[in-house]
Each structure stands twice: as C-alpha cells, then as structure tokens.
PDB file of N, CA and C in Angstrom:
ATOM      1  N   MET B   1       0.245  37.539  59.304  1.00  0.00           N
ATOM      2  CA  MET B   1       1.464  37.142  59.977  1.00  0.00           C
ATOM      3  C   MET B   1       1.590  35.563  59.278  1.00  0.00           C
ATOM      4  N   ASN B   2       2.801  35.182  58.713  1.00  0.00           N
ATOM      5  CA  ASN B   2       3.212  34.107  58.288  1.00  0.00           C
ATOM      6  C   ASN B   2       4.003  33.065  59.130  1.00  0.00           C
ATOM      7  N   ILE B   3       3.375  32.035  59.364  1.00  0.00           N
ATOM      8  CA  ILE B   3       4.235  31.100  60.261  1.00  0.00           C
ATOM      9  C   ILE B   3       4.498  29.895  59.423  1.00  0.00           C
ATOM     10  N   LYS B   4       5.970  29.539  59.407  1.00  0.00           N
ATOM     11  CA  LYS B   4       6.201  28.393  58.568  1.00  0.00           C
ATOM     12  C   LYS B   4       6.462  27.265  59.483  1.00  0.00           C
ATOM     13  N   THR B   5       5.967  26.203  59.072  1.00  0.00           N
ATOM     14  CA  THR B   5       6.242  24.871  59.880  1.00  0.00           C
ATOM     15  C   THR B   5       7.584  24.280  59.622  1.00  0.00           C
ATOM     16  N   ALA B   6       8.061  23.499  60.469  1.00  0.00           N
ATOM     17  CA  ALA B   6       9.429  22.998  60.130  1.00  0.00           C
ATOM     18  C   ALA B   6       9.539  22.139  58.701  1.00  0.00           C
ATOM     19  N   ASN B   7       8.492  21.635  58.323  1.00  0.00           N
ATOM     20  CA  ASN B   7       8.438  20.888  57.041  1.00  0.00           C
ATOM     21  C   ASN B   7       8.447  22.044  55.869  1.00  0.00           C
ATOM     22  N   GLN B   8       7.812  23.154  56.017  1.00  0.00           N
ATOM     23  CA  GLN B   8       8.075  24.016  54.907  1.00  0.00           C
ATOM     24  C   GLN B   8       9.223  24.758  54.823  1.00  0.00           C
ATOM     25  N   SER B   9      10.012  24.817  55.888  1.00  0.00           N
ATOM     26  CA  SER B   9      11.216  25.575  55.763  1.00  0.00           C
ATOM     27  C   SER B   9      12.403  24.887  55.339  1.00  0.00           C
ATOM     28  N   GLN B  10      12.324  23.481  55.380  1.00  0.00           N
ATOM     29  CA  GLN B  10      13.253  22.820  54.754  1.00  0.00           C
ATOM     30  C   GLN B  10      13.409  22.597  53.279  1.00  0.00           C
ATOM     31  N   LYS B  11      14.682  22.625  52.803  1.00  0.00           N
ATOM     32  CA  LYS B  11      14.719  22.454  51.268  1.00  0.00           C
ATOM     33  C   LYS B  11      14.604  20.869  50.850  1.00  0.00           C
ATOM     34  N   LYS B  12      13.906  20.803  49.624  1.00  0.00           N
ATOM     35  CA  LYS B  12      13.980  19.503  49.331  1.00  0.00           C
ATOM     36  C   LYS B  12      15.227  18.978  48.708  1.00  0.00           C
ATOM     37  N   PRO B  13      15.683  17.784  48.944  1.00  0.00           N
ATOM     38  CA  PRO B  13      16.929  17.310  48.375  1.00  0.00           C
ATOM     39  C   PRO B  13      16.795  17.119  46.804  1.00  0.00           C
ATOM     40  N   LYS B  14      17.932  17.423  46.096  1.00  0.00           N
ATOM     41  CA  LYS B  14      18.112  17.219  44.572  1.00  0.00           C
ATOM     42  C   LYS B  14      17.824  15.863  44.269  1.00  0.00           C
ATOM     43  N   ASP B  15      17.069  15.677  43.391  1.00  0.00           N
ATOM     44  CA  ASP B  15      16.788  14.287  42.728  1.00  0.00           C
ATOM     45  C   ASP B  15      17.975  13.899  42.011  1.00  0.00           C
ATOM     46  N   ILE B  16      18.459  12.667  42.256  1.00  0.00           N
ATOM     47  CA  ILE B  16      19.753  12.222  41.706  1.00  0.00           C
ATOM     48  C   ILE B  16      19.353  11.024  40.737  1.00  0.00           C
ATOM     49  N   ALA B  17      19.616  11.077  39.518  1.00  0.00           N
ATOM     50  CA  ALA B  17      19.502   9.886  38.889  1.00  0.00           C
ATOM     51  C   ALA B  17      20.399   8.734  39.267  1.00  0.00           C
ATOM     52  N   ALA B  18      19.795   7.452  38.931  1.00  0.00           N
ATOM     53  CA  ALA B  18      20.448   6.063  39.238  1.00  0.00           C
ATOM     54  C   ALA B  18      21.738   6.105  38.621  1.00  0.00           C
ATOM     55  N   ASP B  19      21.993   6.487  37.457  1.00  0.00           N
ATOM     56  CA  ASP B  19      23.385   6.389  36.922  1.00  0.00           C
ATOM     57  C   ASP B  19      24.361   7.354  37.610  1.00  0.00           C
ATOM     58  N   GLU B  20      23.921   8.585  38.116  1.00  0.00           N
ATOM     59  CA  GLU B  20      24.630   9.547  39.011  1.00  0.00           C
ATOM     60  C   GLU B  20      25.173   8.799  40.206  1.00  0.00           C
ATOM     61  N   VAL B  21      24.227   8.141  40.985  1.00  0.00           N
ATOM     62  CA  VAL B  21      24.316   7.390  42.151  1.00  0.00           C
ATOM     63  C   VAL B  21      25.507   6.334  41.967  1.00  0.00           C
ATOM     64  N   LEU B  22      25.294   5.602  41.000  1.00  0.00           N
ATOM     65  CA  LEU B  22      26.211   4.595  40.445  1.00  0.00           C
ATOM     66  C   LEU B  22      27.700   4.943  40.243  1.00  0.00           C
ATOM     67  N   SER B  23      27.792   6.229  39.421  1.00  0.00           N
ATOM     68  CA  SER B  23      28.972   6.762  39.345  1.00  0.00           C
ATOM     69  C   SER B  23      29.607   7.420  40.594  1.00  0.00           C
ATOM     70  N   LEU B  24      28.846   7.978  41.657  1.00  0.00           N
ATOM     71  CA  LEU B  24      29.362   8.351  42.878  1.00  0.00           C
ATOM     72  C   LEU B  24      29.885   7.204  43.557  1.00  0.00           C
ATOM     73  N   SER B  25      29.072   6.117  43.526  1.00  0.00           N
ATOM     74  CA  SER B  25      29.586   4.924  44.367  1.00  0.00           C
ATOM     75  C   SER B  25      30.877   4.288  43.902  1.00  0.00           C
ATOM     76  N   GLU B  26      31.063   4.412  42.439  1.00  0.00           N
ATOM     77  CA  GLU B  26      32.200   3.876  42.022  1.00  0.00           C
ATOM     78  C   GLU B  26      33.418   4.731  42.496  1.00  0.00           C
ATOM     79  N   GLN B  27      33.222   5.969  42.386  1.00  0.00           N
ATOM     80  CA  GLN B  27      34.060   6.991  42.746  1.00  0.00           C
ATOM     81  C   GLN B  27      34.642   6.838  44.246  1.00  0.00           C
ATOM     82  N   LEU B  28      33.613   6.717  45.092  1.00  0.00           N
ATOM     83  CA  LEU B  28      33.805   6.496  46.400  1.00  0.00           C
ATOM     84  C   LEU B  28      34.508   5.134  46.654  1.00  0.00           C
ATOM     85  N   SER B  29      34.282   4.103  45.998  1.00  0.00           N
ATOM     86  CA  SER B  29      34.806   2.956  46.050  1.00  0.00           C
ATOM     87  C   SER B  29      36.388   3.085  45.738  1.00  0.00           C
ATOM     88  N   GLN B  30      36.719   3.710  44.430  1.00  0.00           N
ATOM     89  CA  GLN B  30      38.133   3.964  43.967  1.00  0.00           C
ATOM     90  C   GLN B  30      38.913   4.686  45.280  1.00  0.00           C
ATOM     91  N   ALA B  31      38.369   5.664  45.608  1.00  0.00           N
ATOM     92  CA  ALA B  31      38.950   6.458  46.672  1.00  0.00           C
ATOM     93  C   ALA B  31      39.373   5.711  47.897  1.00  0.00           C
ATOM     94  N   ILE B  32      38.369   4.750  48.347  1.00  0.00           N
ATOM     95  CA  ILE B  32      38.490   4.008  49.441  1.00  0.00           C
ATOM     96  C   ILE B  32      39.802   2.999  49.130  1.00  0.00           C
ATOM     97  N   LYS B  33      39.765   2.469  48.121  1.00  0.00           N
ATOM     98  CA  LYS B  33      40.949   1.467  47.533  1.00  0.00           C
ATOM     99  C   LYS B  33      42.358   2.370  47.569  1.00  0.00           C
ATOM    100  N   LYS B  34      42.123   3.503  47.091  1.00  0.00           N
ATOM    101  CA  LYS B  34      43.338   4.208  47.024  1.00  0.00           C
ATOM    102  C   LYS B  34      43.989   4.325  48.351  1.00  0.00           C
ATOM    103  N   LEU B  35      42.906   4.879  49.415  1.00  0.00           N
ATOM    104  CA  LEU B  35      43.415   5.303  50.629  1.00  0.00           C
ATOM    105  C   LEU B  35      44.062   4.033  51.248  1.00  0.00           C
ATOM    106  N   GLU B  36      43.345   2.815  51.186  1.00  0.00           N
ATOM    107  CA  GLU B  36      43.784   1.609  51.616  1.00  0.00           C
ATOM    108  C   GLU B  36      45.034   1.246  51.305  1.00  0.00           C
ATOM    109  N   TYR B  37      45.400   1.406  50.080  1.00  0.00           N
ATOM    110  CA  TYR B  37      46.698   1.114  49.263  1.00  0.00           C
ATOM    111  C   TYR B  37      47.767   2.067  49.959  1.00  0.00           C
ATOM    112  N   GLU B  38      47.492   3.503  50.003  1.00  0.00           N
ATOM    113  CA  GLU B  38      48.317   4.344  50.408  1.00  0.00           C
ATOM    114  C   GLU B  38      48.602   4.142  52.014  1.00  0.00           C
ATOM    115  N   THR B  39      47.737   3.711  52.684  1.00  0.00           N
ATOM    116  CA  THR B  39      47.802   3.249  54.079  1.00  0.00           C
ATOM    117  C   THR B  39      48.825   2.090  54.253  1.00  0.00           C
ATOM    118  N   ARG B  40      48.539   1.067  53.446  1.00  0.00           N
ATOM    119  CA  ARG B  40      49.595  -0.184  53.515  1.00  0.00           C
ATOM    120  C   ARG B  40      51.063   0.339  52.954  1.00  0.00           C
ATOM    121  N   ALA B  41      50.979   1.200  51.864  1.00  0.00           N
ATOM    122  CA  ALA B  41      52.375   1.568  51.247  1.00  0.00           C
ATOM    123  C   ALA B  41      53.128   2.536  52.368  1.00  0.00           C
ATOM    124  N   GLN B  42      52.454   2.907  53.341  1.00  0.00           N
ATOM    125  CA  GLN B  42      53.367   3.544  54.371  1.00  0.00           C
ATOM    126  C   GLN B  42      53.873   2.729  55.391  1.00  0.00           C
ATOM    127  N   LYS B  43      53.400   1.608  55.375  1.00  0.00           N
ATOM    128  CA  LYS B  43      54.202   0.483  56.255  1.00  0.00           C
ATOM    129  C   LYS B  43      55.271  -0.021  55.578  1.00  0.00           C
ATOM    130  N   PRO B  44      56.496   0.038  56.244  1.00  0.00           N
ATOM    131  CA  PRO B  44      57.668  -0.436  55.772  1.00  0.00           C
ATOM    132  C   PRO B  44      57.658  -2.009  55.467  1.00  0.00           C
ATOM    133  N   MET B  45      58.327  -2.269  54.353  1.00  0.00           N
ATOM    134  CA  MET B  45      58.440  -3.731  54.032  1.00  0.00           C
ATOM    135  C   MET B  45      59.624  -4.121  54.849  1.00  0.00           C
ATOM    136  N   GLN B  46      59.420  -5.178  55.389  1.00  0.00           N
ATOM    137  CA  GLN B  46      60.515  -5.715  56.357  1.00  0.00           C
ATOM    138  C   GLN B  46      61.592  -6.447  55.590  1.00  0.00           C
ATOM    139  N   SER B  47      61.365  -6.982  54.427  1.00  0.00           N
ATOM    140  CA  SER B  47      62.570  -7.621  53.495  1.00  0.00           C
ATOM    141  C   SER B  47      61.897  -7.360  52.093  1.00  0.00           C
ATOM    142  N   LEU B  48      63.070  -7.692  51.268  1.00  0.00           N
ATOM    143  CA  LEU B  48      62.916  -7.590  50.075  1.00  0.00           C
ATOM    144  C   LEU B  48      61.910  -8.856  49.488  1.00  0.00           C
ATOM    145  N   SER B  49      61.490  -9.705  50.180  1.00  0.00           N
ATOM    146  CA  SER B  49      60.758 -10.960  49.949  1.00  0.00           C
ATOM    147  C   SER B  49      59.180 -10.300  49.849  1.00  0.00           C
ATOM    148  N   ALA B  50      58.927  -9.230  50.329  1.00  0.00           N
ATOM    149  CA  ALA B  50      57.548  -8.521  50.202  1.00  0.00           C
ATOM    150  C   ALA B  50      57.374  -7.616  48.922  1.00  0.00           C
ATOM    151  N   PHE B  51      58.657  -7.566  48.179  1.00  0.00           N
ATOM    152  CA  PHE B  51      58.387  -6.620  47.029  1.00  0.00           C
ATOM    153  C   PHE B  51      57.486  -7.052  45.904  1.00  0.00           C
ATOM    154  N   PRO B  52      57.538  -8.389  45.505  1.00  0.00           N
ATOM    155  CA  PRO B  52      56.780  -9.051  44.661  1.00  0.00           C
ATOM    156  C   PRO B  52      55.019  -8.499  44.848  1.00  0.00           C
ATOM    157  N   GLU B  53      54.483  -8.754  46.102  1.00  0.00           N
ATOM    158  CA  GLU B  53      53.249  -8.512  46.369  1.00  0.00           C
ATOM    159  C   GLU B  53      53.022  -6.956  46.409  1.00  0.00           C
ATOM    160  N   VAL B  54      53.970  -6.261  46.890  1.00  0.00           N
ATOM    161  CA  VAL B  54      53.645  -4.793  46.675  1.00  0.00           C
ATOM    162  C   VAL B  54      53.630  -4.164  45.285  1.00  0.00           C
ATOM    163  N   ILE B  55      54.370  -4.888  44.302  1.00  0.00           N
ATOM    164  CA  ILE B  55      54.370  -4.266  43.133  1.00  0.00           C
ATOM    165  C   ILE B  55      53.097  -4.899  42.282  1.00  0.00           C
ATOM    166  N   TYR B  56      52.757  -5.951  42.600  1.00  0.00           N
ATOM    167  CA  TYR B  56      51.597  -6.545  42.078  1.00  0.00           C
ATOM    168  C   TYR B  56      50.306  -5.743  42.573  1.00  0.00           C
ATOM    169  N   GLN B  57      50.310  -5.260  43.730  1.00  0.00           N
ATOM    170  CA  GLN B  57      49.106  -4.473  44.186  1.00  0.00           C
ATOM    171  C   GLN B  57      49.111  -3.226  43.568  1.00  0.00           C
ATOM    172  N   ALA B  58      50.289  -2.562  43.404  1.00  0.00           N
ATOM    173  CA  ALA B  58      50.527  -1.222  42.889  1.00  0.00           C
ATOM    174  C   ALA B  58      50.058  -1.233  41.471  1.00  0.00           C
ATOM    175  N   ARG B  59      50.599  -2.272  40.832  1.00  0.00           N
ATOM    176  CA  ARG B  59      50.298  -2.477  39.355  1.00  0.00           C
ATOM    177  C   ARG B  59      48.684  -2.655  39.074  1.00  0.00           C
ATOM    178  N   LYS B  60      47.869  -3.420  39.820  1.00  0.00           N
ATOM    179  CA  LYS B  60      46.749  -3.693  39.780  1.00  0.00           C
ATOM    180  C   LYS B  60      45.925  -2.405  40.068  1.00  0.00           C
ATOM    181  N   LEU B  61      46.218  -1.636  40.991  1.00  0.00           N
ATOM    182  CA  LEU B  61      45.528  -0.452  41.470  1.00  0.00           C
ATOM    183  C   LEU B  61      45.729   0.747  40.442  1.00  0.00           C
ATOM    184  N   ARG B  62      46.705   0.692  39.672  1.00  0.00           N
ATOM    185  CA  ARG B  62      47.004   1.596  38.522  1.00  0.00           C
ATOM    186  C   ARG B  62      46.525   1.100  37.239  1.00  0.00           C
ATOM    187  N   LYS B  63      46.006  -0.203  37.236  1.00  0.00           N
ATOM    188  CA  LYS B  63      45.404  -0.725  35.988  1.00  0.00           C
ATOM    189  C   LYS B  63      46.539  -0.678  34.978  1.00  0.00           C
ATOM    190  N   LEU B  64      47.586  -1.128  35.137  1.00  0.00           N
ATOM    191  CA  LEU B  64      48.684  -1.115  34.328  1.00  0.00           C
ATOM    192  C   LEU B  64      49.001  -2.671  33.892  1.00  0.00           C
ATOM    193  N   SER B  65      49.422  -3.132  32.801  1.00  0.00           N
ATOM    194  CA  SER B  65      49.627  -4.332  32.631  1.00  0.00           C
ATOM    195  C   SER B  65      51.249  -4.480  32.904  1.00  0.00           C
ATOM    196  N   MET B  66      51.675  -5.818  32.867  1.00  0.00           N
ATOM    197  CA  MET B  66      53.127  -6.211  33.147  1.00  0.00           C
ATOM    198  C   MET B  66      53.987  -5.505  32.071  1.00  0.00           C
ATOM    199  N   ALA B  67      53.630  -5.438  30.716  1.00  0.00           N
ATOM    200  CA  ALA B  67      54.460  -4.952  29.840  1.00  0.00           C
ATOM    201  C   ALA B  67      54.525  -3.472  30.054  1.00  0.00           C
ATOM    202  N   ASP B  68      53.414  -2.702  30.296  1.00  0.00           N
ATOM    203  CA  ASP B  68      53.482  -1.367  30.679  1.00  0.00           C
ATOM    204  C   ASP B  68      54.551  -0.841  31.827  1.00  0.00           C
ATOM    205  N   VAL B  69      54.499  -1.893  32.933  1.00  0.00           N
ATOM    206  CA  VAL B  69      55.432  -1.598  34.069  1.00  0.00           C
ATOM    207  C   VAL B  69      56.897  -1.803  33.448  1.00  0.00           C
ATOM    208  N   ALA B  70      57.032  -2.946  32.635  1.00  0.00           N
ATOM    209  CA  ALA B  70      58.462  -3.108  32.262  1.00  0.00           C
ATOM    210  C   ALA B  70      59.000  -2.174  31.457  1.00  0.00           C
ATOM    211  N   ASP B  71      57.977  -1.622  30.452  1.00  0.00           N
ATOM    212  CA  ASP B  71      58.489  -0.388  29.662  1.00  0.00           C
ATOM    213  C   ASP B  71      58.895   0.760  30.451  1.00  0.00           C
ATOM    214  N   LEU B  72      58.107   1.080  31.241  1.00  0.00           N
ATOM    215  CA  LEU B  72      58.374   2.380  32.242  1.00  0.00           C
ATOM    216  C   LEU B  72      59.498   2.066  33.122  1.00  0.00           C
ATOM    217  N   ALA B  73      59.861   0.881  33.525  1.00  0.00           N
ATOM    218  CA  ALA B  73      60.994   0.497  34.361  1.00  0.00           C
ATOM    219  C   ALA B  73      62.289   0.253  33.601  1.00  0.00           C
ATOM    220  N   GLY B  74      62.155   0.188  32.279  1.00  0.00           N
ATOM    221  CA  GLY B  74      63.211   0.097  31.218  1.00  0.00           C
ATOM    222  C   GLY B  74      63.770  -1.407  31.399  1.00  0.00           C
ATOM    223  N   ILE B  75      62.892  -2.233  31.673  1.00  0.00           N
ATOM    224  CA  ILE B  75      63.306  -3.807  31.659  1.00  0.00           C
ATOM    225  C   ILE B  75      62.505  -4.607  30.753  1.00  0.00           C
ATOM    226  N   SER B  76      62.836  -5.847  30.589  1.00  0.00           N
ATOM    227  CA  SER B  76      61.907  -6.870  29.717  1.00  0.00           C
ATOM    228  C   SER B  76      60.652  -7.192  30.451  1.00  0.00           C
ATOM    229  N   LYS B  77      59.674  -7.374  29.546  1.00  0.00           N
ATOM    230  CA  LYS B  77      58.510  -7.893  30.392  1.00  0.00           C
ATOM    231  C   LYS B  77      58.790  -9.255  30.941  1.00  0.00           C
ATOM    232  N   ASN B  78      59.473 -10.268  30.490  1.00  0.00           N
ATOM    233  CA  ASN B  78      59.758 -11.395  31.162  1.00  0.00           C
ATOM    234  C   ASN B  78      60.587 -11.244  32.373  1.00  0.00           C
ATOM    235  N   ALA B  79      61.463 -10.204  32.519  1.00  0.00           N
ATOM    236  CA  ALA B  79      62.110  -9.974  33.827  1.00  0.00           C
ATOM    237  C   ALA B  79      61.217  -9.464  34.831  1.00  0.00           C
ATOM    238  N   TYR B  80      60.334  -8.412  34.338  1.00  0.00           N
ATOM    239  CA  TYR B  80      59.268  -8.018  35.331  1.00  0.00           C
ATOM    240  C   TYR B  80      58.474  -9.009  35.728  1.00  0.00           C
ATOM    241  N   GLN B  81      57.875  -9.873  34.897  1.00  0.00           N
ATOM    242  CA  GLN B  81      57.150 -10.978  35.411  1.00  0.00           C
ATOM    243  C   GLN B  81      57.629 -11.799  36.423  1.00  0.00           C
ATOM    244  N   SER B  82      58.875 -12.216  35.988  1.00  0.00           N
ATOM    245  CA  SER B  82      59.641 -13.105  36.859  1.00  0.00           C
ATOM    246  C   SER B  82      59.704 -12.239  38.298  1.00  0.00           C
ATOM    247  N   ILE B  83      59.978 -11.058  38.295  1.00  0.00           N
ATOM    248  CA  ILE B  83      60.127 -10.431  39.687  1.00  0.00           C
ATOM    249  C   ILE B  83      58.920 -10.308  40.394  1.00  0.00           C
ATOM    250  N   GLU B  84      57.820 -10.016  39.818  1.00  0.00           N
ATOM    251  CA  GLU B  84      56.462  -9.825  40.288  1.00  0.00           C
ATOM    252  C   GLU B  84      55.851 -11.250  40.968  1.00  0.00           C
ATOM    253  N   LYS B  85      56.280 -12.160  40.166  1.00  0.00           N
ATOM    254  CA  LYS B  85      55.885 -13.589  40.695  1.00  0.00           C
ATOM    255  C   LYS B  85      56.937 -14.107  41.750  1.00  0.00           C
ATOM    256  N   GLY B  86      58.003 -13.306  41.937  1.00  0.00           N
ATOM    257  CA  GLY B  86      58.780 -13.757  43.199  1.00  0.00           C
ATOM    258  C   GLY B  86      59.777 -14.885  42.643  1.00  0.00           C
ATOM    259  N   ALA B  87      59.821 -15.186  41.195  1.00  0.00           N
ATOM    260  CA  ALA B  87      60.731 -16.196  40.752  1.00  0.00           C
ATOM    261  C   ALA B  87      62.141 -15.930  40.804  1.00  0.00           C
ATOM    262  N   SER B  88      62.316 -14.621  40.822  1.00  0.00           N
ATOM    263  CA  SER B  88      63.979 -14.015  40.755  1.00  0.00           C
ATOM    264  C   SER B  88      64.154 -13.116  41.565  1.00  0.00           C
ATOM    265  N   SER B  89      65.407 -12.949  42.056  1.00  0.00           N
ATOM    266  CA  SER B  89      65.791 -11.932  42.735  1.00  0.00           C
ATOM    267  C   SER B  89      66.385 -10.804  41.948  1.00  0.00           C
ATOM    268  N   PRO B  90      65.828  -9.513  41.765  1.00  0.00           N
ATOM    269  CA  PRO B  90      66.301  -8.507  41.144  1.00  0.00           C
ATOM    270  C   PRO B  90      67.607  -7.860  41.542  1.00  0.00           C
ATOM    271  N   LYS B  91      68.305  -7.283  40.888  1.00  0.00           N
ATOM    272  CA  LYS B  91      69.464  -6.378  41.344  1.00  0.00           C
ATOM    273  C   LYS B  91      68.831  -5.075  41.724  1.00  0.00           C
ATOM    274  N   LEU B  92      69.607  -4.327  42.696  1.00  0.00           N
ATOM    275  CA  LEU B  92      69.095  -3.210  43.469  1.00  0.00           C
ATOM    276  C   LEU B  92      68.737  -2.142  42.404  1.00  0.00           C
ATOM    277  N   GLU B  93      69.409  -2.006  41.412  1.00  0.00           N
ATOM    278  CA  GLU B  93      69.202  -1.056  40.376  1.00  0.00           C
ATOM    279  C   GLU B  93      67.644  -1.262  39.606  1.00  0.00           C
ATOM    280  N   THR B  94      67.402  -2.512  39.391  1.00  0.00           N
ATOM    281  CA  THR B  94      66.144  -2.914  38.813  1.00  0.00           C
ATOM    282  C   THR B  94      65.013  -2.603  40.001  1.00  0.00           C
ATOM    283  N   VAL B  95      65.268  -2.843  41.194  1.00  0.00           N
ATOM    284  CA  VAL B  95      64.117  -2.707  42.398  1.00  0.00           C
ATOM    285  C   VAL B  95      63.990  -1.147  42.341  1.00  0.00           C
ATOM    286  N   ILE B  96      64.852  -0.368  42.004  1.00  0.00           N
ATOM    287  CA  ILE B  96      64.795   1.068  42.111  1.00  0.00           C
ATOM    288  C   ILE B  96      64.126   1.607  41.023  1.00  0.00           C
ATOM    289  N   SER B  97      64.323   1.035  39.869  1.00  0.00           N
ATOM    290  CA  SER B  97      63.516   1.488  38.718  1.00  0.00           C
ATOM    291  C   SER B  97      62.132   1.165  38.680  1.00  0.00           C
ATOM    292  N   ILE B  98      61.847  -0.019  39.334  1.00  0.00           N
ATOM    293  CA  ILE B  98      60.317  -0.414  39.401  1.00  0.00           C
ATOM    294  C   ILE B  98      59.697   0.472  40.533  1.00  0.00           C
ATOM    295  N   ALA B  99      60.221   0.610  41.499  1.00  0.00           N
ATOM    296  CA  ALA B  99      59.763   1.398  42.680  1.00  0.00           C
ATOM    297  C   ALA B  99      59.578   2.923  41.995  1.00  0.00           C
ATOM    298  N   LYS B 100      60.213   3.329  41.347  1.00  0.00           N
ATOM    299  CA  LYS B 100      60.186   4.703  40.650  1.00  0.00           C
ATOM    300  C   LYS B 100      58.645   4.769  39.795  1.00  0.00           C
ATOM    301  N   VAL B 101      58.449   3.686  39.177  1.00  0.00           N
ATOM    302  CA  VAL B 101      57.325   3.572  38.294  1.00  0.00           C
ATOM    303  C   VAL B 101      56.109   3.829  39.254  1.00  0.00           C
ATOM    304  N   PHE B 102      56.065   3.193  40.387  1.00  0.00           N
ATOM    305  CA  PHE B 102      55.131   3.290  41.437  1.00  0.00           C
ATOM    306  C   PHE B 102      55.059   4.437  42.411  1.00  0.00           C
ATOM    307  N   GLY B 103      56.018   5.098  42.269  1.00  0.00           N
ATOM    308  CA  GLY B 103      56.317   6.244  43.294  1.00  0.00           C
ATOM    309  C   GLY B 103      56.587   5.606  44.774  1.00  0.00           C
ATOM    310  N   LEU B 104      57.195   4.483  44.839  1.00  0.00           N
ATOM    311  CA  LEU B 104      57.395   3.861  46.030  1.00  0.00           C
ATOM    312  C   LEU B 104      58.746   4.373  46.652  1.00  0.00           C
ATOM    313  N   LYS B 105      58.927   4.493  47.999  1.00  0.00           N
ATOM    314  CA  LYS B 105      59.981   5.234  48.716  1.00  0.00           C
ATOM    315  C   LYS B 105      60.662   3.754  49.302  1.00  0.00           C
ATOM    316  N   LEU B 106      61.998   3.788  49.078  1.00  0.00           N
ATOM    317  CA  LEU B 106      62.866   2.656  49.388  1.00  0.00           C
ATOM    318  C   LEU B 106      63.897   3.199  50.330  1.00  0.00           C
ATOM    319  N   TRP B 107      64.276   2.437  51.430  1.00  0.00           N
ATOM    320  CA  TRP B 107      65.460   2.966  52.176  1.00  0.00           C
ATOM    321  C   TRP B 107      66.022   1.735  52.762  1.00  0.00           C
ATOM    322  N   VAL B 108      67.237   1.672  53.153  1.00  0.00           N
ATOM    323  CA  VAL B 108      67.922   0.491  53.748  1.00  0.00           C
ATOM    324  C   VAL B 108      68.350   0.953  55.145  1.00  0.00           C
ATOM    325  N   GLU B 109      68.303  -0.066  56.039  1.00  0.00           N
ATOM    326  CA  GLU B 109      68.747   0.115  57.421  1.00  0.00           C
ATOM    327  C   GLU B 109      69.971  -0.607  57.779  1.00  0.00           C
TER     328      GLU B 109
END
C-alpha cells in the first residue's frame, strides 16, 4: 500500500528566470497603467480646459511624440504643441481630429 504525504503529492512550481520575472513585472505594470488611464478616460471632462492634460497623458501612454500626433491629426507640430500646453484654444474640428487619434469620445451637453 502506497501512502503519499501532502508534500509528496504537491507539484513543484516551475523555476522562472529573473529576466522572465522582470518581463512579467513590466507587463503587469503596463497593464495597470492602461487600466488606470482607461478608468480616468471614462470620467467626462467638465470643460475644454481639461483637454490639454488629457491629450498629454494619452500621448505619453502611447509613447508618441508631439510630431507623431500632429501628423496623425493632420495639423502642424507647432499647433499641436500649443494645444497640449494649453496656450491656445483649438477649433472644434481640431479637437475632434486629435480626439480621434487617441480614440477619445466627445460629446456636448
């Protein structure tokens, strides 16, 4: 008759290399950042004055340069830079173009 102890019946965990742990840690960190961003993005902006911060955070999260976003939105880099810094008030058409780059939803009440 064979009797197994609790220790004998448990499977040993797979050995994980340090670089795999680091990679998994980085992936988890990115997933958390994405979730935090998506959670913030679901909260409505109360006014257009929040737009510069929203697009700054969205750009950084996606690791895009200002020139990249400007290109995708069809505006000049200087125009985008001015909008992101809050130094200018963009036309509605420009706001929509930038929002599309980041997949942001806009609505007017």
